């Protein structure tokens, strides 16, 4: 029984994108778990979309690294923007 390469590449690329996103953002917050889930989902969706559209600028084996990274970053930006829309706390 062999494990598919996606078991290694998808989480690894999601982690790399998450760390880059947090480094650019400059702070850790309570939403890191949501961002990690968004990065993993974004890698999978981005890879599939890049495969369907034929975006083959940077590939490792069967994985479209550029498309997967763009998908992960887009999903994490969406989560960050949606979390900013939440309720705010007003203190006197």
mmCIF file with all atom_site columns, C-alpha atoms in Angstrom:
data_model
loop_
_atom_site.group_PDB
_atom_site.id
_atom_site.type_symbol
_atom_site.label_atom_id
_atom_site.label_alt_id
_atom_site.label_comp_id
_atom_site.label_asym_id
_atom_site.label_entity_id
_atom_site.label_seq_id
_atom_site.pdbx_PDB_ins_code
_atom_site.Cartn_x
_atom_site.Cartn_y
_atom_site.Cartn_z
_atom_site.occupancy
_atom_site.B_iso_or_equiv
_atom_site.pdbx_formal_charge
_atom_site.auth_seq_id
_atom_site.auth_comp_id
_atom_site.auth_asym_id
_atom_site.auth_atom_id
_atom_site.pdbx_PDB_model_num
ATOM 1  C CA . UNK A 1 1  ? 0.000   0.000  0.000   1.00 0.00 ? 1  UNK A CA 1
ATOM 2  C CA . UNK A 1 2  ? 1.425   3.363  -0.995  1.00 0.00 ? 2  UNK A CA 1
ATOM 3  C CA . UNK A 1 3  ? 0.245   6.725  0.212   1.00 0.00 ? 3  UNK A CA 1
ATOM 4  C CA . UNK A 1 4  ? -0.569  9.384  -2.322  1.00 0.00 ? 4  UNK A CA 1
ATOM 5  C CA . UNK A 1 5  ? 1.782   12.331 -2.630  1.00 0.00 ? 5  UNK A CA 1
ATOM 6  C CA . UNK A 1 6  ? -1.074  14.667 -1.775  1.00 0.00 ? 6  UNK A CA 1
ATOM 7  C CA . UNK A 1 7  ? -0.877  13.464 1.843   1.00 0.00 ? 7  UNK A CA 1
ATOM 8  C CA . UNK A 1 8  ? 2.519   15.152 2.069   1.00 0.00 ? 8  UNK A CA 1
ATOM 9  C CA . UNK A 1 9  ? 2.388   18.005 -0.443  1.00 0.00 ? 9  UNK A CA 1
ATOM 10 C CA . UNK A 1 10 ? -0.998  19.552 0.371   1.00 0.00 ? 10 UNK A CA 1
ATOM 11 C CA . UNK A 1 11 ? -0.407  19.989 4.130   1.00 0.00 ? 11 UNK A CA 1
ATOM 12 C CA . UNK A 1 12 ? 3.214   21.064 3.559   1.00 0.00 ? 12 UNK A CA 1
ATOM 13 C CA . UNK A 1 13 ? 2.247   23.724 1.026   1.00 0.00 ? 13 UNK A CA 1
ATOM 14 C CA . UNK A 1 14 ? -0.651  24.856 3.231   1.00 0.00 ? 14 UNK A CA 1
ATOM 15 C CA . UNK A 1 15 ? 1.726   25.248 6.184   1.00 0.00 ? 15 UNK A CA 1
ATOM 16 C CA . UNK A 1 16 ? 4.243   27.196 4.105   1.00 0.00 ? 16 UNK A CA 1
ATOM 17 C CA . UNK A 1 17 ? 1.501   29.523 2.845   1.00 0.00 ? 17 UNK A CA 1
ATOM 18 C CA . UNK A 1 18 ? 0.135   29.955 6.362   1.00 0.00 ? 18 UNK A CA 1
ATOM 19 C CA . UNK A 1 19 ? 3.545   30.898 7.746   1.00 0.00 ? 19 UNK A CA 1
ATOM 20 C CA . UNK A 1 20 ? 4.138   33.349 4.893   1.00 0.00 ? 20 UNK A CA 1
ATOM 21 C CA . UNK A 1 21 ? 0.717   34.903 5.439   1.00 0.00 ? 21 UNK A CA 1
ATOM 22 C CA . UNK A 1 22 ? 1.311   35.299 9.178   1.00 0.00 ? 22 UNK A CA 1
ATOM 23 C CA . UNK A 1 23 ? 4.801   36.715 8.580   1.00 0.00 ? 23 UNK A CA 1
ATOM 24 C CA . UNK A 1 24 ? 3.456   39.320 6.166   1.00 0.00 ? 24 UNK A CA 1
ATOM 25 C CA . UNK A 1 25 ? 0.564   40.141 8.480   1.00 0.00 ? 25 UNK A CA 1
ATOM 26 C CA . UNK A 1 26 ? 2.955   40.460 11.394  1.00 0.00 ? 26 UNK A CA 1
ATOM 27 C CA . UNK A 1 27 ? 0.854   38.987 14.173  1.00 0.00 ? 27 UNK A CA 1
ATOM 28 C CA . UNK A 1 28 ? -0.628  35.782 15.478  1.00 0.00 ? 28 UNK A CA 1
ATOM 29 C CA . UNK A 1 29 ? -4.240  35.864 16.473  1.00 0.00 ? 29 UNK A CA 1
ATOM 30 C CA . UNK A 1 30 ? -7.002  33.564 17.627  1.00 0.00 ? 30 UNK A CA 1
ATOM 31 C CA . UNK A 1 31 ? -7.927  32.873 14.026  1.00 0.00 ? 31 UNK A CA 1
ATOM 32 C CA . UNK A 1 32 ? -4.812  30.807 13.232  1.00 0.00 ? 32 UNK A CA 1
ATOM 33 C CA . UNK A 1 33 ? -6.777  27.547 13.208  1.00 0.00 ? 33 UNK A CA 1
ATOM 34 C CA . UNK A 1 34 ? -9.349  29.026 10.824  1.00 0.00 ? 34 UNK A CA 1
ATOM 35 C CA . UNK A 1 35 ? -6.523  30.339 8.658   1.00 0.00 ? 35 UNK A CA 1
ATOM 36 C CA . UNK A 1 36 ? -4.871  26.900 8.658   1.00 0.00 ? 36 UNK A CA 1
ATOM 37 C CA . UNK A 1 37 ? -8.121  25.267 7.536   1.00 0.00 ? 37 UNK A CA 1
ATOM 38 C CA . UNK A 1 38 ? -8.573  27.965 4.875   1.00 0.00 ? 38 UNK A CA 1
ATOM 39 C CA . UNK A 1 39 ? -4.998  27.409 3.671   1.00 0.00 ? 39 UNK A CA 1
ATOM 40 C CA . UNK A 1 40 ? -5.534  23.666 3.318   1.00 0.00 ? 40 UNK A CA 1
ATOM 41 C CA . UNK A 1 41 ? -8.857  24.087 1.524   1.00 0.00 ? 41 UNK A CA 1
ATOM 42 C CA . UNK A 1 42 ? -7.333  26.832 -0.638  1.00 0.00 ? 42 UNK A CA 1
ATOM 43 C CA . UNK A 1 43 ? -4.424  24.601 -1.666  1.00 0.00 ? 43 UNK A CA 1
ATOM 44 C CA . UNK A 1 44 ? -6.786  21.842 -2.755  1.00 0.00 ? 44 UNK A CA 1
ATOM 45 C CA . UNK A 1 45 ? -9.181  24.185 -4.591  1.00 0.00 ? 45 UNK A CA 1
ATOM 46 C CA . UNK A 1 46 ? -6.355  26.211 -6.142  1.00 0.00 ? 46 UNK A CA 1
ATOM 47 C CA . UNK A 1 47 ? -4.653  23.066 -7.415  1.00 0.00 ? 47 UNK A CA 1
ATOM 48 C CA . UNK A 1 48 ? -7.879  21.781 -8.968  1.00 0.00 ? 48 UNK A CA 1
ATOM 49 C CA . UNK A 1 49 ? -8.719  25.140 -10.566 1.00 0.00 ? 49 UNK A CA 1
ATOM 50 C CA . UNK A 1 50 ? -5.200  25.488 -11.956 1.00 0.00 ? 50 UNK A CA 1
ATOM 51 C CA . UNK A 1 51 ? -5.421  21.969 -13.360 1.00 0.00 ? 51 UNK A CA 1
ATOM 52 C CA . UNK A 1 52 ? -8.794  22.684 -14.966 1.00 0.00 ? 52 UNK A CA 1
ATOM 53 C CA . UNK A 1 53 ? -7.672  25.988 -16.502 1.00 0.00 ? 53 UNK A CA 1
ATOM 54 C CA . UNK A 1 54 ? -4.278  24.742 -17.650 1.00 0.00 ? 54 UNK A CA 1
ATOM 55 C CA . UNK A 1 55 ? -2.204  27.121 -15.487 1.00 0.00 ? 55 UNK A CA 1
ATOM 56 C CA . UNK A 1 56 ? 1.118   25.294 -15.531 1.00 0.00 ? 56 UNK A CA 1
ATOM 57 C CA . UNK A 1 57 ? 3.713   27.882 -14.574 1.00 0.00 ? 57 UNK A CA 1
ATOM 58 C CA . UNK A 1 58 ? 5.181   26.065 -11.595 1.00 0.00 ? 58 UNK A CA 1
ATOM 59 C CA . UNK A 1 59 ? 4.565   22.354 -11.119 1.00 0.00 ? 59 UNK A CA 1
ATOM 60 C CA . UNK A 1 60 ? 5.973   19.691 -8.851  1.00 0.00 ? 60 UNK A CA 1
ATOM 61 C CA . UNK A 1 61 ? 4.863   16.351 -10.185 1.00 0.00 ? 61 UNK A CA 1
ATOM 62 C CA . UNK A 1 62 ? 1.104   16.502 -10.588 1.00 0.00 ? 62 UNK A CA 1
ATOM 63 C CA . UNK A 1 63 ? 0.696   19.499 -8.292  1.00 0.00 ? 63 UNK A CA 1
ATOM 64 C CA . UNK A 1 64 ? 0.274   23.049 -9.572  1.00 0.00 ? 64 UNK A CA 1
ATOM 65 C CA . UNK A 1 65 ? 2.228   24.895 -6.893  1.00 0.00 ? 65 UNK A CA 1
ATOM 66 C CA . UNK A 1 66 ? 1.477   28.413 -8.135  1.00 0.00 ? 66 UNK A CA 1
ATOM 67 C CA . UNK A 1 67 ? -2.256  27.826 -8.468  1.00 0.00 ? 67 UNK A CA 1
ATOM 68 C CA . UNK A 1 68 ? -2.411  26.073 -5.102  1.00 0.00 ? 68 UNK A CA 1
ATOM 69 C CA . UNK A 1 69 ? -0.528  28.908 -3.402  1.00 0.00 ? 69 UNK A CA 1
ATOM 70 C CA . UNK A 1 70 ? -2.747  31.547 -4.978  1.00 0.00 ? 70 UNK A CA 1
ATOM 71 C CA . UNK A 1 71 ? -5.810  29.626 -3.827  1.00 0.00 ? 71 UNK A CA 1
ATOM 72 C CA . UNK A 1 72 ? -4.488  29.316 -0.277  1.00 0.00 ? 72 UNK A CA 1
ATOM 73 C CA . UNK A 1 73 ? -3.638  33.010 -0.061  1.00 0.00 ? 73 UNK A CA 1
ATOM 74 C CA . UNK A 1 74 ? -7.037  33.997 -1.469  1.00 0.00 ? 74 UNK A CA 1
ATOM 75 C CA . UNK A 1 75 ? -8.890  31.817 1.038   1.00 0.00 ? 75 UNK A CA 1
ATOM 76 C CA . UNK A 1 76 ? -6.844  33.196 3.943   1.00 0.00 ? 76 UNK A CA 1
ATOM 77 C CA . UNK A 1 77 ? -7.498  36.793 2.837   1.00 0.00 ? 77 UNK A CA 1
ATOM 78 C CA . UNK A 1 78 ? -11.205 35.976 2.640   1.00 0.00 ? 78 UNK A CA 1
ATOM 79 C CA . UNK A 1 79 ? -11.171 34.558 6.191   1.00 0.00 ? 79 UNK A CA 1
ATOM 80 C CA . UNK A 1 80 ? -9.313  37.620 7.466   1.00 0.00 ? 80 UNK A CA 1
ATOM 81 C CA . UNK A 1 81 ? -11.785 39.986 5.804   1.00 0.00 ? 81 UNK A CA 1
ATOM 82 C CA . UNK A 1 82 ? -14.777 38.021 7.063   1.00 0.00 ? 82 UNK A CA 1
ATOM 83 C CA . UNK A 1 83 ? -13.406 38.018 10.607  1.00 0.00 ? 83 UNK A CA 1
ATOM 84 C CA . UNK A 1 84 ? -13.072 41.811 10.443  1.00 0.00 ? 84 UNK A CA 1
ATOM 85 C CA . UNK A 1 85 ? -16.804 42.043 9.784   1.00 0.00 ? 85 UNK A CA 1
ATOM 86 C CA . UNK A 1 86 ? -17.640 40.466 13.116  1.00 0.00 ? 86 UNK A CA 1
ATOM 87 C CA . UNK A 1 87 ? -19.023 42.288 16.107  1.00 0.00 ? 87 UNK A CA 1
ATOM 88 C CA . UNK A 1 88 ? -16.864 44.953 17.699  1.00 0.00 ? 88 UNK A CA 1
ATOM 89 C CA . UNK A 1 89 ? -16.531 45.626 21.385  1.00 0.00 ? 89 UNK A CA 1
ATOM 90 C CA . UNK A 1 90 ? -17.130 49.189 22.569  1.00 0.00 ? 90 UNK A CA 1
ATOM 91 C CA . UNK A 1 91 ? -15.706 50.061 25.985  1.00 0.00 ? 91 UNK A CA 1
ATOM 92 C CA . UNK A 1 92 ? -16.356 53.228 27.936  1.00 0.00 ? 92 UNK A CA 1
#
